[in-house]
Short mmCIF file of C-alpha atoms in Angstrom, two decimals:
data_model
loop_
_atom_site.label_atom_id
_atom_site.label_comp_id
_atom_site.label_asym_id
_atom_site.label_seq_id
_atom_site.Cartn_x
_atom_site.Cartn_y
_atom_site.Cartn_z
CA MET U 28 -44.72 -71.38 66.47
CA LEU U 29 -43.80 -73.03 63.17
CA LEU U 30 -44.01 -76.46 64.79
CA ASN U 31 -47.73 -75.98 65.43
CA GLN U 32 -49.74 -76.89 62.30
CA ASP U 33 -52.51 -74.33 62.99
CA THR U 34 -50.22 -71.29 63.22
CA ARG U 35 -47.75 -72.52 60.63
CA GLN U 36 -50.14 -72.01 57.70
CA TYR U 37 -50.46 -68.32 58.60
CA LEU U 38 -46.73 -67.68 59.09
CA SER U 39 -45.14 -69.70 56.27
CA LEU U 40 -45.54 -68.59 52.66
CA VAL U 41 -44.56 -72.08 51.51
CA ASP U 42 -47.48 -73.65 53.36
CA LYS U 43 -49.89 -71.08 51.93
CA LEU U 44 -48.83 -71.98 48.37
CA GLU U 45 -48.60 -75.73 48.90
CA GLY U 46 -50.39 -77.53 46.10
CA GLU U 47 -50.81 -74.37 44.00
CA GLN U 48 -49.10 -74.20 40.62
CA ILE U 49 -46.59 -71.33 40.43
CA ALA U 50 -45.04 -72.00 37.01
CA ALA U 51 -46.45 -72.42 33.53
CA VAL U 52 -46.94 -75.89 32.12
CA LEU U 53 -44.65 -76.22 29.11
CA PRO U 54 -45.49 -78.44 26.15
CA SER U 55 -43.24 -81.45 26.14
CA GLN U 56 -43.48 -82.32 22.44
CA ALA U 57 -44.09 -80.46 19.19
CA GLU U 58 -47.35 -82.30 18.52
CA ASN U 59 -48.94 -80.78 21.62
CA THR U 60 -51.49 -78.07 21.04
CA PRO U 61 -49.97 -74.56 20.94
CA TYR U 62 -52.43 -73.33 23.57
CA ILE U 63 -52.64 -74.01 27.28
CA LYS U 64 -56.11 -74.58 28.67
CA GLU U 65 -57.67 -71.73 30.62
CA GLU U 66 -57.51 -73.62 33.92
CA ASP U 67 -53.75 -74.20 33.48
CA LYS U 68 -52.89 -70.52 33.15
CA ILE U 69 -51.11 -68.79 35.98
CA SER U 70 -53.65 -66.97 38.08
CA SER U 71 -52.14 -66.09 41.44
CA PHE U 72 -50.53 -62.75 42.17
CA VAL U 73 -47.51 -64.36 43.85
CA SER U 74 -46.61 -66.54 40.86
CA ARG U 75 -46.92 -63.64 38.40
CA SER U 76 -44.65 -61.58 40.64
CA LEU U 77 -42.04 -64.34 40.76
CA LEU U 78 -42.06 -64.78 36.97
CA SER U 79 -41.69 -61.05 36.37
CA LEU U 80 -38.44 -61.00 38.38
CA ARG U 81 -36.65 -63.22 35.84
CA PRO U 82 -34.16 -61.45 33.56
CA GLY U 83 -35.50 -61.37 30.01
CA LYS U 84 -33.68 -60.87 26.69
CA ASN U 85 -34.85 -59.75 23.27
CA LEU U 86 -35.32 -62.21 20.45
CA VAL U 87 -36.43 -61.19 16.96
CA ILE U 88 -37.89 -63.74 14.56
CA ARG U 89 -38.02 -62.49 10.99
CA MET U 90 -40.20 -64.08 8.34
CA ILE U 91 -38.73 -64.19 4.84
CA ASN U 92 -41.39 -63.12 2.28
CA PRO U 93 -44.33 -62.77 4.68
CA PRO U 94 -47.78 -63.08 3.07
CA ALA U 95 -50.17 -60.22 3.72
CA ASN U 96 -53.39 -62.12 4.27
CA THR U 97 -52.52 -65.05 6.55
CA ASP U 98 -52.11 -65.27 10.27
CA VAL U 99 -48.76 -66.85 11.12
CA PHE U 100 -47.93 -66.43 14.78
CA VAL U 101 -45.46 -67.32 17.52
CA THR U 102 -46.34 -69.07 20.76
CA ILE U 103 -44.26 -68.89 23.92
CA ASN U 104 -45.05 -71.60 26.46
CA GLY U 105 -48.26 -72.32 24.54
CA GLU U 106 -49.58 -68.74 24.59
CA ASN U 107 -49.87 -66.53 21.52
CA ALA U 108 -47.05 -63.96 21.58
CA GLY U 109 -47.72 -62.13 18.30
CA ASN U 110 -47.98 -62.47 14.53
CA PHE U 111 -45.90 -61.65 11.46
CA HIS U 112 -48.11 -59.00 9.83
CA GLU U 113 -45.15 -56.60 9.81
CA GLY U 114 -42.64 -59.24 8.68
CA SER U 115 -40.77 -59.61 11.95
CA LEU U 116 -41.67 -60.06 15.58
CA LYS U 117 -39.70 -58.81 18.59
CA LEU U 118 -40.16 -60.98 21.66
CA THR U 119 -38.98 -60.80 25.24
CA VAL U 120 -37.95 -64.31 26.23
CA PHE U 121 -36.81 -65.81 29.51
CA GLU U 122 -34.62 -68.76 30.46
CA GLY U 123 -36.45 -72.01 29.74
CA ASP U 124 -39.24 -70.57 27.55
CA TYR U 125 -40.52 -72.90 24.85
CA VAL U 126 -40.99 -71.13 21.48
CA GLU U 127 -42.96 -72.40 18.49
CA ILE U 128 -44.16 -70.86 15.22
CA ASP U 129 -47.65 -71.79 14.04
CA VAL U 130 -47.93 -71.77 10.23
CA THR U 131 -51.24 -73.67 10.05
CA ALA U 132 -52.95 -70.79 8.22
CA LEU U 133 -50.23 -70.76 5.54
CA LYS U 134 -51.22 -73.28 2.89
CA GLN U 135 -49.38 -72.60 -0.38
CA GLN U 136 -45.78 -71.50 -0.02
CA PRO U 137 -43.06 -72.80 2.26
CA ALA U 138 -42.45 -70.41 5.14
CA ARG U 139 -38.92 -69.46 6.14
CA PHE U 140 -37.82 -67.71 9.29
CA VAL U 141 -34.53 -66.30 10.58
CA ILE U 142 -33.65 -65.93 14.26
CA ASP U 143 -32.11 -62.55 15.05
CA ALA U 144 -30.63 -62.22 18.52
CA SER U 145 -27.55 -60.87 20.19
CA ARG U 146 -24.84 -63.52 20.48
CA GLU U 147 -23.96 -62.03 23.86
CA ASP U 148 -27.49 -62.62 25.22
CA VAL U 149 -28.93 -65.81 23.72
CA ILE U 150 -27.32 -69.26 23.42
CA THR U 151 -30.31 -71.10 21.90
CA PRO U 152 -32.02 -70.67 19.55
CA GLN U 153 -28.80 -69.79 17.78
CA PRO U 154 -28.69 -66.33 16.20
CA GLY U 155 -28.81 -66.60 12.42
CA LEU U 156 -30.65 -69.93 12.48
CA LEU U 157 -32.80 -70.47 9.38
CA LEU U 158 -36.06 -72.38 9.92
CA GLU U 159 -38.27 -73.72 7.14
CA ALA U 160 -41.81 -74.98 7.58
CA THR U 161 -42.42 -78.61 6.75
CA GLU U 162 -45.06 -79.10 9.47
CA PRO U 163 -47.90 -76.84 10.70
CA ILE U 164 -45.89 -76.13 13.88
CA ILE U 165 -42.21 -75.17 13.68
CA VAL U 166 -40.37 -75.89 16.90
CA VAL U 167 -37.86 -73.14 17.66
CA GLY U 168 -37.05 -74.83 20.97
CA ARG U 169 -36.19 -73.94 24.53
CA VAL U 170 -34.52 -70.64 25.20
CA LYS U 171 -31.13 -70.66 26.90
CA LEU U 172 -29.69 -67.31 27.93
CA LYS U 173 -26.13 -66.35 28.85
#
């Protein structure tokens, strides 16, 4: 039955999803916009189910001397994941996620961040890494888990 093209599309999940995007588009360079266009977001139920099955780990990014009135936030794979109004941000990250910190709203002082993670869980970004803003977007990098 799988050799027949007409019945194959009803029996094979692969043929049903052919041509449909099932993973997020990751920014390839730091100068890319921190947001993914609405049409590029994951919309199908199957792809969201597959992504939720990945094992995630906790990553905490702590801002040293956070200002009270500016909106400094973290993006994961181009989507806003939270801000630093409380001084630190706890994130659930997955293998291959691309993490950036957007400090565009911060104009006066240099921003510094520390990566807090368990050394048993996360390989990169390295736990204890100190990041300082010299550009509007700080690239934390791709996440590698143990």
